Amino acid sequence: MEEFVGEIWHKLITRQARTDFENARVHLASLQPQLAPYFRALGGESGKGIEGADHRVFNTNRRLVQRMAGSHRRFAVCWQDERSLRFPDSIAYFPDAEMNTSLYFWLTALAAELPQIKHWFVDNQTATLKLLKKRPGLIPEYQRLADAFILMRPSLVSLKGQDRQREEAIQQAIKEPGTIATLPIAKGDPIPLPLWVYPAPLHGLITSSEDDLEDQGKGNKAEENLDSNRKQAQRFDDSKQTDGLLVFQLECLFSWAEQVELDRCQEEDLDQDLSSAAEDLDIISLSRQRRAGSAKIKFDMDLPAPQNDDLPIGDGHRLPEWDYRKERMIQDYCLLQPMLADDALPSPVPEHLKNQARSLRNRFSMLQTNRQLQHRQLQGDEIDLDAWIDVKTQPHRNIDNQNLYINRDNNHRDLACLLLADLSMSTDAGLNAEQRVIDVIRDTMLLFAEALSATRDPFAIYGFSSVKNKQVRYQLLKNFAEPYNDQVRGRLQAVKPGFYTRMGAAIRQSSEILKLQKSQQRLLLILSDGKPNDIDRYEGRYGIEDTRKAVLEAKQQGLQPFCVTIDEKGNDYLPYLFGDQGYAVISDLTRLPILLPKLYLNLTGTHA
Amino acid sequence: MHKSLKEDDTMSNNAYLSQGREVEIFKTAAENNLPVLIKGPTGCGKTRFVEHMAEQLHRPIHTVACHDDLTAADLVGRHLIGAEGTYWQDGPLTRAVREGGICYLDEVVEARKDTTVVLHPLSDHRRILPIERTGELIQAHPDFMLVISYNPGYQNLMKGLKPSTRQRFVALSFDYPAPDREVVILCQESGIDKQQAQQLVSLGGDLRRLKDHDLEEAASTRLLIYAARMINAGLPAREACTTCLAQPLTDEVETLAAIERLIQAYF
């Protein structure tokens, strides 16, 4: 009963306290694909992603009902750091959905104009002024937003003293940006201004990226369910083992957010409700003390023992890597180790693929490149003397035969293709009851090889996975020189999921190999299942920027990189990596084995 | 514009606004019988420059737009059959070599690889064109000049120009003109007022930032001129920009929506 009444009361009071317009709510996710190019076009840093922002605590003057409901304490505001641009997950500030959409675009434009904030109050005004001057089309829109904004603010009549002065200054700064130089001081924080960009939080979390001991096993399910908005992070120094005296005001109860020096390492069942617990937190405190909360030991990321591992070929190649922060190449940073599965036994095409393989072979064998002379053409380089003699000797038969020329067959293709498959650990994930992602990738490689061997286009197949920069494992499955035979088929069937995805190094090595081919068109086909990542700093923007650099290098060398991915979120980052036309997202993975050969035909401009 | 070029020679100084010293360099190369290679993105004024230079040097221009089926025979010439039997028909290159003038091969990388090989004896000190089909060996006219151009976007890079071919040319690299120059060009070519031209140019600058991520190719000066002309002809600015600057650049719905917003930020 108590609970029931409490719930009703909560609902009632939160509804009373609500200032949002639920019907006009606009979500970031739906606008994100538009905001990203908009941001880039307006001069925002092109590598920056767009993410949901965390809620921040603002100590505002709340109305009684708001205080009772416990709302209006935390607000999501727009801010950016060097990694990404953060927006509230959804905006329902204005009663009109169109206005809320406009607000997103306005914030994007302002953020592009204001990459760094020194003085929040002044910088926002000057940036607004600059933006409106540069792009006069924004003036009416800004006016509309500003007018609506003033209406949403607390009325000046209701305020007194310092509060009133401050609110006046804010409203004036929005109405006529650039006219107010200082914000009058008043108690508490002003109610957040949704039209402005806020500075990044002070206590940002700096992860030490070169940490060797990072324990990153497979994430718990509950972790993955967290929605995209981020939490403020705070790092505490808990190296001191003495239990200090806790000082707190008695009227506040302990909430989840307080850091308690309590060793919970043994409570393993705590993670059941991690996601809802995390939702309730303002701040997630991270401890630097490295004691795994869980007793599970993860063996799977260890490298296999040498006798069980594939045969390493040579001492490996040292490859550079791009550090976007320093904007330079780190020479010889990655050690790429070519590997050969020498114990894989030769085997024929597996039973379940036999039919598909046969039909693909048949279809593709029609595409064999044969440069023939076409006789009796209407146009051509040479005169077809036979046709000419025919016309001359039998004028009654072909009286207006004009087909007197020889032409060379234009339909020839001069093409080499290197297929680079991502064999990272994530491919071990189950796809359905019978198949894992790796199984589909394996089938795809087999069928692709069957099809290409029928065309006699030179091709090679490599796979890769990595364990940090020290071992980028580059699996040789078929090189350009060797014929496609059961030995290769055996190797293809023996591929197993590896470790992480250091894509840049693998692309660089593949470019080196493909570059040596003499063909006119050189296709670098990358088969992937997600973003580049590794357990060191190679994740997020770093990995993306390095991969992009490697792709650009490949393009500069005259290769044609193309990525086929099964990552449905690929649309977010793939245009940045491979360009607008440089990738394909395949939603139904089971169709990949059939789609890839088709895609090959499209890419090479041949029609089967 | 072409008309005015031919009508009045003094006009031609205005018709091409140089970006740097390319006019002087081209002239010097022409005086020294050296072939010229021009590279630059789509619609940045390569063809306009060559036409302008032909005008300046008082030489006729033979333009060949290269395509991927262009063969050596298309350039050099071929035997044809007429009422009297077979006869030889000169191709544009042969004609330029015989009569003098600038032979301009536009987008040369599009042509087949074997095509460019016929250019080799013409583009070094020999300046000859051997025609194997007729057994002729033509010494180039003193006024003959070979100019080729291509767009080093990645699509063409995968075809590329043979290093042995590139090595024979004086190369000029073009890019989109600097904003203030582009404003002048827009005003001249379309007749719109300076303020609108400035807005168009900075919109173009914004769009050019999207190259390589969201757009395959950036908004060219040519497209900006198109948009300016449409505006000058009375089309509302937003509509003109959508049809000239958004739609031609992409088919992607989300990118189009973002570009629409961008246009609204200017007009």
mmCIF file of C-alpha atoms in Angstrom, chain A residues 223-556:
data_model
loop_
_atom_site.group_PDB
_atom_site.id
_atom_site.type_symbol
_atom_site.label_atom_id
_atom_site.label_comp_id
_atom_site.label_asym_id
_atom_site.label_seq_id
_atom_site.Cartn_x
_atom_site.Cartn_y
_atom_site.Cartn_z
ATOM 1 C CA GLU A 223 26.972 -2.836 -19.164
ATOM 2 C CA GLU A 224 25.979 -2.985 -22.762
ATOM 3 C CA ASN A 225 22.395 -2.096 -22.066
ATOM 4 C CA LEU A 226 23.280 1.302 -20.745
ATOM 5 C CA ASP A 227 21.981 3.915 -23.064
ATOM 6 C CA SER A 228 24.255 6.260 -24.816
ATOM 7 C CA ASN A 229 24.314 9.138 -22.391
ATOM 8 C CA ARG A 230 27.468 9.363 -20.538
ATOM 9 C CA LYS A 231 28.072 9.659 -16.852
ATOM 10 C CA GLN A 232 30.290 12.115 -15.161
ATOM 11 C CA ALA A 233 33.316 10.341 -14.009
ATOM 12 C CA GLN A 234 35.413 11.077 -11.037
ATOM 13 C CA ARG A 235 38.527 9.434 -9.933
ATOM 14 C CA PHE A 236 39.218 9.003 -6.244
ATOM 15 C CA ASP A 237 42.437 8.390 -4.593
ATOM 16 C CA ASP A 238 41.750 5.294 -2.607
ATOM 17 C CA SER A 239 45.258 4.100 -2.275
ATOM 18 C CA LYS A 240 45.279 4.981 1.401
ATOM 19 C CA GLN A 241 43.959 2.090 3.302
ATOM 20 C CA THR A 242 43.121 3.990 6.478
ATOM 21 C CA ASP A 243 39.444 4.428 6.944
ATOM 22 C CA GLY A 244 39.044 8.153 7.327
ATOM 23 C CA LEU A 245 36.396 9.956 9.251
ATOM 24 C CA LEU A 246 33.363 10.589 7.099
ATOM 25 C CA VAL A 247 32.022 14.059 7.408
ATOM 26 C CA PHE A 248 28.506 14.550 6.210
ATOM 27 C CA GLN A 249 25.487 16.540 7.008
ATOM 28 C CA LEU A 250 23.142 14.444 8.963
ATOM 29 C CA GLU A 251 20.126 15.504 7.015
ATOM 30 C CA CYS A 252 21.337 13.980 3.831
ATOM 31 C CA LEU A 253 21.065 10.333 3.592
ATOM 32 C CA PHE A 254 23.685 8.285 1.942
ATOM 33 C CA SER A 255 22.834 7.975 -1.665
ATOM 34 C CA TRP A 256 24.431 5.849 -4.324
ATOM 35 C CA ALA A 257 26.612 8.673 -5.431
ATOM 36 C CA GLU A 258 28.755 8.949 -2.385
ATOM 37 C CA GLN A 259 32.040 7.191 -2.454
ATOM 38 C CA VAL A 260 32.246 4.798 0.408
ATOM 39 C CA GLU A 261 35.493 3.204 1.259
ATOM 40 C CA LEU A 262 34.077 -0.201 1.508
ATOM 41 C CA ASP A 263 35.602 -3.214 -0.058
ATOM 42 C CA ARG A 264 32.906 -4.883 -2.088
ATOM 43 C CA CYS A 265 35.168 -7.079 -4.093
ATOM 44 C CA GLN A 266 33.570 -10.245 -2.911
ATOM 45 C CA GLU A 267 29.999 -9.307 -3.630
ATOM 46 C CA GLU A 268 29.790 -10.834 -6.998
ATOM 47 C CA ASP A 269 26.075 -10.710 -7.516
ATOM 48 C CA LEU A 270 26.018 -6.954 -7.416
ATOM 49 C CA ASP A 271 26.114 -6.645 -11.158
ATOM 50 C CA GLN A 272 22.607 -7.951 -11.610
ATOM 51 C CA ASP A 273 21.126 -4.537 -11.679
ATOM 52 C CA LEU A 274 24.065 -2.493 -12.790
ATOM 53 C CA SER A 275 22.232 -0.634 -15.460
ATOM 54 C CA SER A 276 19.482 0.698 -13.250
ATOM 55 C CA ALA A 277 21.971 1.506 -10.549
ATOM 56 C CA ALA A 278 24.062 3.425 -13.049
ATOM 57 C CA GLU A 279 20.979 5.280 -14.206
ATOM 58 C CA ASP A 280 20.450 6.544 -10.677
ATOM 59 C CA LEU A 281 23.952 7.847 -10.282
ATOM 60 C CA ASP A 282 25.144 11.353 -10.925
ATOM 61 C CA ILE A 283 28.716 10.411 -10.771
ATOM 62 C CA ILE A 284 30.321 7.087 -11.261
ATOM 63 C CA SER A 285 33.435 6.830 -9.195
ATOM 64 C CA LEU A 286 36.226 4.816 -10.646
ATOM 65 C CA SER A 287 38.884 3.355 -8.527
ATOM 66 C CA ARG A 288 42.367 3.075 -9.786
ATOM 67 C CA GLN A 289 43.034 0.147 -7.584
ATOM 68 C CA ARG A 290 43.243 -2.779 -9.840
ATOM 69 C CA ARG A 291 41.506 -5.643 -8.209
ATOM 70 C CA ALA A 292 39.097 -7.419 -10.396
ATOM 71 C CA GLY A 293 35.669 -7.355 -8.882
ATOM 72 C CA SER A 294 34.947 -10.685 -10.330
ATOM 73 C CA ALA A 295 36.791 -13.861 -9.642
ATOM 74 C CA LYS A 296 36.449 -15.139 -13.174
ATOM 75 C CA ILE A 297 39.772 -15.450 -14.848
ATOM 76 C CA LYS A 298 39.761 -14.775 -18.510
ATOM 77 C CA PHE A 299 42.041 -17.098 -20.328
ATOM 78 C CA ASP A 300 40.755 -16.532 -23.767
ATOM 79 C CA MET A 301 42.780 -13.462 -24.528
ATOM 80 C CA ASP A 302 46.095 -15.097 -23.927
ATOM 81 C CA LEU A 303 48.064 -15.959 -26.981
ATOM 82 C CA PRO A 304 48.094 -19.649 -27.718
ATOM 83 C CA ALA A 305 51.177 -21.609 -26.815
ATOM 84 C CA PRO A 306 53.732 -21.638 -29.646
ATOM 85 C CA GLN A 307 53.252 -25.308 -30.425
ATOM 86 C CA ASN A 308 49.523 -24.836 -30.868
ATOM 87 C CA ASP A 309 49.810 -21.608 -32.786
ATOM 88 C CA ASP A 310 50.096 -21.042 -36.488
ATOM 89 C CA LEU A 311 53.528 -20.816 -38.019
ATOM 90 C CA PRO A 312 54.918 -17.300 -37.887
ATOM 91 C CA ILE A 313 56.658 -16.363 -41.093
ATOM 92 C CA GLY A 314 59.798 -14.320 -40.670
ATOM 93 C CA ASP A 315 60.388 -11.827 -37.895
ATOM 94 C CA GLY A 316 57.484 -9.608 -38.800
ATOM 95 C CA HIS A 317 57.289 -6.169 -40.369
ATOM 96 C CA ARG A 318 57.467 -2.930 -38.516
ATOM 97 C CA LEU A 319 54.725 -0.590 -39.612
ATOM 98 C CA PRO A 320 54.001 3.021 -38.705
ATOM 99 C CA GLU A 321 50.870 4.237 -36.983
ATOM 100 C CA TRP A 322 49.130 7.608 -37.109
ATOM 101 C CA ASP A 323 48.719 9.527 -33.895
ATOM 102 C CA TYR A 324 46.040 12.115 -34.518
ATOM 103 C CA ARG A 325 46.814 14.031 -31.355
ATOM 104 C CA LYS A 326 50.380 14.636 -32.380
ATOM 105 C CA GLU A 327 49.390 14.712 -36.024
ATOM 106 C CA ARG A 328 52.285 12.607 -37.091
ATOM 107 C CA MET A 329 53.236 9.079 -37.906
ATOM 108 C CA ILE A 330 54.893 7.047 -35.209
ATOM 109 C CA GLN A 331 57.437 5.114 -37.195
ATOM 110 C CA ASP A 332 57.892 1.381 -36.653
ATOM 111 C CA TYR A 333 55.238 1.330 -33.968
ATOM 112 C CA CYS A 334 53.367 -1.832 -34.904
ATOM 113 C CA LEU A 335 54.888 -5.221 -35.330
ATOM 114 C CA LEU A 336 52.959 -7.111 -37.921
ATOM 115 C CA GLN A 337 53.512 -10.826 -37.901
ATOM 116 C CA PRO A 338 52.486 -12.808 -40.964
ATOM 117 C CA MET A 339 51.112 -16.175 -39.900
ATOM 118 C CA LEU A 340 50.446 -19.322 -41.833
ATOM 119 C CA ALA A 341 48.171 -22.096 -40.664
ATOM 120 C CA ASP A 342 50.639 -24.807 -41.631
ATOM 121 C CA ASP A 343 48.757 -27.583 -39.936
ATOM 122 C CA ALA A 344 45.532 -27.037 -41.862
ATOM 123 C CA LEU A 345 44.870 -30.100 -43.995
ATOM 124 C CA PRO A 346 43.884 -29.742 -47.613
ATOM 125 C CA SER A 347 40.154 -30.178 -47.972
ATOM 126 C CA PRO A 348 37.585 -29.768 -50.728
ATOM 127 C CA VAL A 349 34.641 -27.385 -50.736
ATOM 128 C CA PRO A 350 32.479 -28.258 -47.738
ATOM 129 C CA GLU A 351 29.275 -30.148 -48.459
ATOM 130 C CA HIS A 352 26.835 -27.368 -47.585
ATOM 131 C CA LEU A 353 28.451 -24.936 -49.993
ATOM 132 C CA LYS A 354 28.932 -27.240 -52.943
ATOM 133 C CA ASN A 355 25.862 -26.193 -54.900
ATOM 134 C CA GLN A 356 26.387 -22.498 -54.389
ATOM 135 C CA ALA A 357 30.035 -22.837 -55.254
ATOM 136 C CA ARG A 358 29.232 -24.650 -58.489
ATOM 137 C CA SER A 359 26.702 -22.114 -59.664
ATOM 138 C CA LEU A 360 28.990 -19.226 -58.795
ATOM 139 C CA ARG A 361 31.834 -20.852 -60.684
ATOM 140 C CA ASN A 362 29.629 -21.280 -63.705
ATOM 141 C CA ARG A 363 28.450 -17.732 -63.655
ATOM 142 C CA PHE A 364 31.844 -16.247 -63.072
ATOM 143 C CA SER A 365 33.619 -18.358 -65.652
ATOM 144 C CA MET A 366 31.655 -16.431 -68.268
ATOM 145 C CA LEU A 367 33.530 -13.357 -67.173
ATOM 146 C CA GLN A 368 36.943 -14.624 -68.072
ATOM 147 C CA THR A 369 38.901 -11.883 -69.609
ATOM 148 C CA ASN A 370 39.490 -12.547 -73.231
ATOM 149 C CA ARG A 371 40.735 -9.855 -75.493
ATOM 150 C CA GLN A 372 39.399 -10.683 -78.871
ATOM 151 C CA LEU A 373 39.039 -8.781 -82.048
ATOM 152 C CA GLN A 374 35.446 -8.223 -82.974
ATOM 153 C CA HIS A 375 34.911 -8.486 -86.701
ATOM 154 C CA ARG A 376 32.317 -6.790 -88.877
ATOM 155 C CA GLN A 377 31.647 -3.849 -86.600
ATOM 156 C CA LEU A 378 30.036 -0.576 -87.534
ATOM 157 C CA GLN A 379 32.956 1.266 -85.994
ATOM 158 C CA GLY A 380 36.457 0.230 -85.221
ATOM 159 C CA ASP A 381 40.130 0.882 -85.427
ATOM 160 C CA GLU A 382 40.886 -1.095 -88.548
ATOM 161 C CA ILE A 383 39.151 -1.992 -91.741
ATOM 162 C CA ASP A 384 37.895 -5.558 -91.763
ATOM 163 C CA LEU A 385 39.273 -6.647 -95.110
ATOM 164 C CA ASP A 386 37.239 -9.862 -95.212
ATOM 165 C CA ALA A 387 34.050 -7.901 -94.841
ATOM 166 C CA TRP A 388 35.241 -5.414 -97.427
ATOM 167 C CA ILE A 389 35.992 -8.206 -99.924
ATOM 168 C CA ASP A 390 32.594 -9.738 -99.244
ATOM 169 C CA VAL A 391 30.890 -6.472 -100.028
ATOM 170 C CA LYS A 392 32.963 -5.974 -103.170
ATOM 171 C CA THR A 393 32.586 -9.498 -104.484
ATOM 172 C CA GLN A 394 28.950 -10.035 -103.649
ATOM 173 C CA PRO A 395 27.403 -6.606 -104.004
ATOM 174 C CA HIS A 396 23.956 -8.081 -104.565
ATOM 175 C CA ARG A 397 23.984 -9.776 -101.196
ATOM 176 C CA ASN A 398 25.059 -7.117 -98.752
ATOM 177 C CA ILE A 399 24.197 -4.025 -100.617
ATOM 178 C CA ASP A 400 24.330 -1.566 -97.755
ATOM 179 C CA ASN A 401 26.355 -3.436 -95.326
ATOM 180 C CA GLN A 402 28.274 -0.892 -93.302
ATOM 181 C CA ASN A 403 29.883 -3.236 -90.844
ATOM 182 C CA LEU A 404 33.333 -3.079 -92.261
ATOM 183 C CA TYR A 405 35.579 -2.519 -89.268
ATOM 184 C CA ILE A 406 37.459 -4.494 -86.699
ATOM 185 C CA ASN A 407 37.189 -3.437 -83.125
ATOM 186 C CA ARG A 408 39.015 -4.601 -80.063
ATOM 187 C CA ASP A 409 36.860 -6.047 -77.343
ATOM 188 C CA ASN A 410 36.301 -3.331 -74.800
ATOM 189 C CA ASN A 411 34.940 -5.641 -72.216
ATOM 190 C CA HIS A 412 38.200 -6.602 -70.706
ATOM 191 C CA ARG A 413 39.045 -6.159 -67.106
ATOM 192 C CA ASP A 414 42.456 -5.781 -65.659
ATOM 193 C CA LEU A 415 41.938 -6.203 -62.001
ATOM 194 C CA ALA A 416 43.568 -7.577 -58.894
ATOM 195 C CA CYS A 417 41.706 -7.993 -55.645
ATOM 196 C CA LEU A 418 42.881 -8.473 -52.099
ATOM 197 C CA LEU A 419 40.295 -9.594 -49.584
ATOM 198 C CA LEU A 420 41.174 -8.656 -46.021
ATOM 199 C CA ALA A 421 38.982 -10.316 -43.426
ATOM 200 C CA ASP A 422 38.598 -9.163 -39.862
ATOM 201 C CA LEU A 423 39.122 -12.236 -37.681
ATOM 202 C CA SER A 424 38.773 -10.467 -34.349
ATOM 203 C CA MET A 425 37.245 -11.963 -31.272
ATOM 204 C CA SER A 426 33.897 -10.317 -31.926
ATOM 205 C CA THR A 427 33.371 -12.680 -34.841
ATOM 206 C CA ASP A 428 32.997 -15.421 -32.279
ATOM 207 C CA ALA A 429 29.589 -14.027 -31.419
ATOM 208 C CA GLY A 430 26.623 -16.232 -32.171
ATOM 209 C CA LEU A 431 24.465 -15.246 -35.069
ATOM 210 C CA ASN A 432 21.672 -17.716 -34.638
ATOM 211 C CA ALA A 433 21.289 -21.130 -33.092
ATOM 212 C CA GLU A 434 23.655 -22.854 -35.492
ATOM 213 C CA GLN A 435 26.016 -20.237 -36.792
ATOM 214 C CA ARG A 436 28.564 -17.841 -35.459
ATOM 215 C CA VAL A 437 29.701 -14.746 -37.315
ATOM 216 C CA ILE A 438 33.017 -16.400 -38.068
ATOM 217 C CA ASP A 439 31.228 -19.272 -39.807
ATOM 218 C CA VAL A 440 29.560 -16.870 -42.165
ATOM 219 C CA ILE A 441 32.818 -15.053 -42.786
ATOM 220 C CA ARG A 442 34.485 -18.368 -43.527
ATOM 221 C CA ASP A 443 31.754 -19.373 -45.976
ATOM 222 C CA THR A 444 31.928 -15.945 -47.560
ATOM 223 C CA MET A 445 35.653 -16.232 -48.116
ATOM 224 C CA LEU A 446 35.281 -19.688 -49.601
ATOM 225 C CA LEU A 447 32.557 -18.735 -52.024
ATOM 226 C CA PHE A 448 34.309 -15.533 -52.937
ATOM 227 C CA ALA A 449 37.456 -17.484 -53.708
ATOM 228 C CA GLU A 450 35.506 -20.003 -55.764
ATOM 229 C CA ALA A 451 33.927 -17.236 -57.808
ATOM 230 C CA LEU A 452 37.149 -15.342 -58.358
ATOM 231 C CA SER A 453 39.165 -18.356 -59.278
ATOM 232 C CA ALA A 454 36.652 -18.939 -62.054
ATOM 233 C CA THR A 455 37.240 -15.460 -63.494
ATOM 234 C CA ARG A 456 41.008 -15.906 -63.392
ATOM 235 C CA ASP A 457 41.379 -12.427 -61.948
ATOM 236 C CA PRO A 458 44.397 -12.473 -59.651
ATOM 237 C CA PHE A 459 43.319 -12.388 -56.022
ATOM 238 C CA ALA A 460 44.635 -12.913 -52.524
ATOM 239 C CA ILE A 461 42.986 -13.463 -49.170
ATOM 240 C CA TYR A 462 44.370 -12.411 -45.820
ATOM 241 C CA GLY A 463 42.899 -12.274 -42.345
ATOM 242 C CA PHE A 464 43.974 -10.198 -39.383
ATOM 243 C CA SER A 465 43.581 -9.719 -35.679
ATOM 244 C CA SER A 466 45.807 -8.034 -33.144
ATOM 245 C CA VAL A 467 46.999 -7.985 -29.582
ATOM 246 C CA LYS A 468 48.158 -4.414 -29.103
ATOM 247 C CA ASN A 469 50.868 -2.974 -31.279
ATOM 248 C CA LYS A 470 53.261 -5.773 -30.445
ATOM 249 C CA GLN A 471 51.515 -8.449 -32.362
ATOM 250 C CA VAL A 472 49.314 -7.726 -35.305
ATOM 251 C CA ARG A 473 48.617 -11.190 -36.616
ATOM 252 C CA TYR A 474 48.317 -11.227 -40.349
ATOM 253 C CA GLN A 475 46.990 -14.566 -41.523
ATOM 254 C CA LEU A 476 48.079 -15.641 -44.941
ATOM 255 C CA LEU A 477 45.203 -17.564 -46.455
ATOM 256 C CA LYS A 478 46.002 -17.231 -50.132
ATOM 257 C CA ASN A 479 48.608 -15.043 -51.716
ATOM 258 C CA PHE A 480 48.583 -13.734 -55.268
ATOM 259 C CA ALA A 481 51.088 -16.217 -56.555
ATOM 260 C CA GLU A 482 49.670 -19.540 -55.435
ATOM 261 C CA PRO A 483 46.866 -21.254 -57.313
ATOM 262 C CA TYR A 484 43.522 -21.711 -55.620
ATOM 263 C CA ASN A 485 43.404 -25.339 -54.564
ATOM 264 C CA ASP A 486 42.401 -27.636 -51.758
ATOM 265 C CA GLN A 487 45.382 -26.515 -49.701
ATOM 266 C CA VAL A 488 43.985 -22.989 -49.679
ATOM 267 C CA ARG A 489 40.464 -24.243 -49.075
ATOM 268 C CA GLY A 490 41.762 -26.123 -46.065
ATOM 269 C CA ARG A 491 43.386 -22.970 -44.724
ATOM 270 C CA LEU A 492 40.238 -20.958 -45.245
ATOM 271 C CA GLN A 493 38.209 -23.525 -43.373
ATOM 272 C CA ALA A 494 40.654 -23.518 -40.501
ATOM 273 C CA VAL A 495 40.319 -19.814 -39.654
ATOM 274 C CA LYS A 496 39.287 -19.095 -36.103
ATOM 275 C CA PRO A 497 38.422 -15.919 -34.233
ATOM 276 C CA GLY A 498 41.493 -14.106 -32.998
ATOM 277 C CA PHE A 499 41.867 -11.072 -30.804
ATOM 278 C CA TYR A 500 41.328 -7.400 -31.538
ATOM 279 C CA THR A 501 41.006 -5.212 -34.594
ATOM 280 C CA ARG A 502 44.022 -3.028 -35.295
ATOM 281 C CA MET A 503 42.769 -2.222 -38.721
ATOM 282 C CA GLY A 504 45.279 0.452 -39.724
ATOM 283 C CA ALA A 505 48.295 -1.825 -39.633
ATOM 284 C CA ALA A 506 46.497 -4.587 -41.530
ATOM 285 C CA ILE A 507 45.395 -2.152 -44.228
ATOM 286 C CA ARG A 508 48.910 -0.773 -44.561
ATOM 287 C CA GLN A 509 50.384 -4.224 -45.028
ATOM 288 C CA SER A 510 47.671 -5.174 -47.518
ATOM 289 C CA SER A 511 48.375 -2.015 -49.496
ATOM 290 C CA GLU A 512 52.037 -2.956 -49.631
ATOM 291 C CA ILE A 513 51.143 -6.349 -51.079
ATOM 292 C CA LEU A 514 48.492 -5.120 -53.465
ATOM 293 C CA LYS A 515 50.704 -2.313 -54.689
ATOM 294 C CA LEU A 516 53.050 -4.845 -56.256
ATOM 295 C CA GLN A 517 50.310 -6.133 -58.549
ATOM 296 C CA LYS A 518 50.548 -4.732 -62.029
ATOM 297 C CA SER A 519 46.840 -4.635 -62.757
ATOM 298 C CA GLN A 520 45.135 -1.478 -63.841
ATOM 299 C CA GLN A 521 42.499 -1.629 -61.143
ATOM 300 C CA ARG A 522 43.453 -2.824 -57.684
ATOM 301 C CA LEU A 523 40.704 -3.511 -55.251
ATOM 302 C CA LEU A 524 41.254 -3.775 -51.519
ATOM 303 C CA LEU A 525 38.140 -5.380 -50.128
ATOM 304 C CA ILE A 526 37.824 -5.261 -46.353
ATOM 305 C CA LEU A 527 35.395 -7.531 -44.609
ATOM 306 C CA SER A 528 34.690 -6.277 -41.114
ATOM 307 C CA ASP A 529 32.292 -6.594 -38.249
ATOM 308 C CA GLY A 530 32.866 -3.400 -36.340
ATOM 309 C CA LYS A 531 34.981 -0.441 -35.484
ATOM 310 C CA PRO A 532 38.747 -0.658 -35.232
ATOM 311 C CA ASN A 533 39.765 -1.343 -31.637
ATOM 312 C CA ASP A 534 42.471 -2.826 -29.518
ATOM 313 C CA ILE A 535 43.163 -3.005 -25.819
ATOM 314 C CA ASP A 536 45.671 -0.222 -25.708
ATOM 315 C CA ARG A 537 44.833 3.312 -26.809
ATOM 316 C CA TYR A 538 43.685 1.984 -30.148
ATOM 317 C CA GLU A 539 40.011 2.578 -29.684
ATOM 318 C CA GLY A 540 37.524 5.336 -30.306
ATOM 319 C CA ARG A 541 38.895 8.267 -32.187
ATOM 320 C CA TYR A 542 42.502 7.085 -32.171
ATOM 321 C CA GLY A 543 41.661 3.864 -33.972
ATOM 322 C CA ILE A 544 39.319 5.593 -36.376
ATOM 323 C CA GLU A 545 41.870 8.255 -37.287
ATOM 324 C CA ASP A 546 44.643 5.730 -37.827
ATOM 325 C CA THR A 547 42.436 3.554 -39.999
ATOM 326 C CA ARG A 548 41.332 6.562 -41.975
ATOM 327 C CA LYS A 549 44.939 7.543 -42.524
ATOM 328 C CA ALA A 550 45.739 4.026 -43.729
ATOM 329 C CA VAL A 551 42.758 4.110 -46.103
ATOM 330 C CA LEU A 552 43.814 7.494 -47.479
ATOM 331 C CA GLU A 553 47.337 6.199 -48.021
ATOM 332 C CA ALA A 554 45.920 3.241 -49.914
ATOM 333 C CA LYS A 555 43.910 5.577 -52.106
ATOM 334 C CA GLN A 556 46.965 7.691 -52.767
#
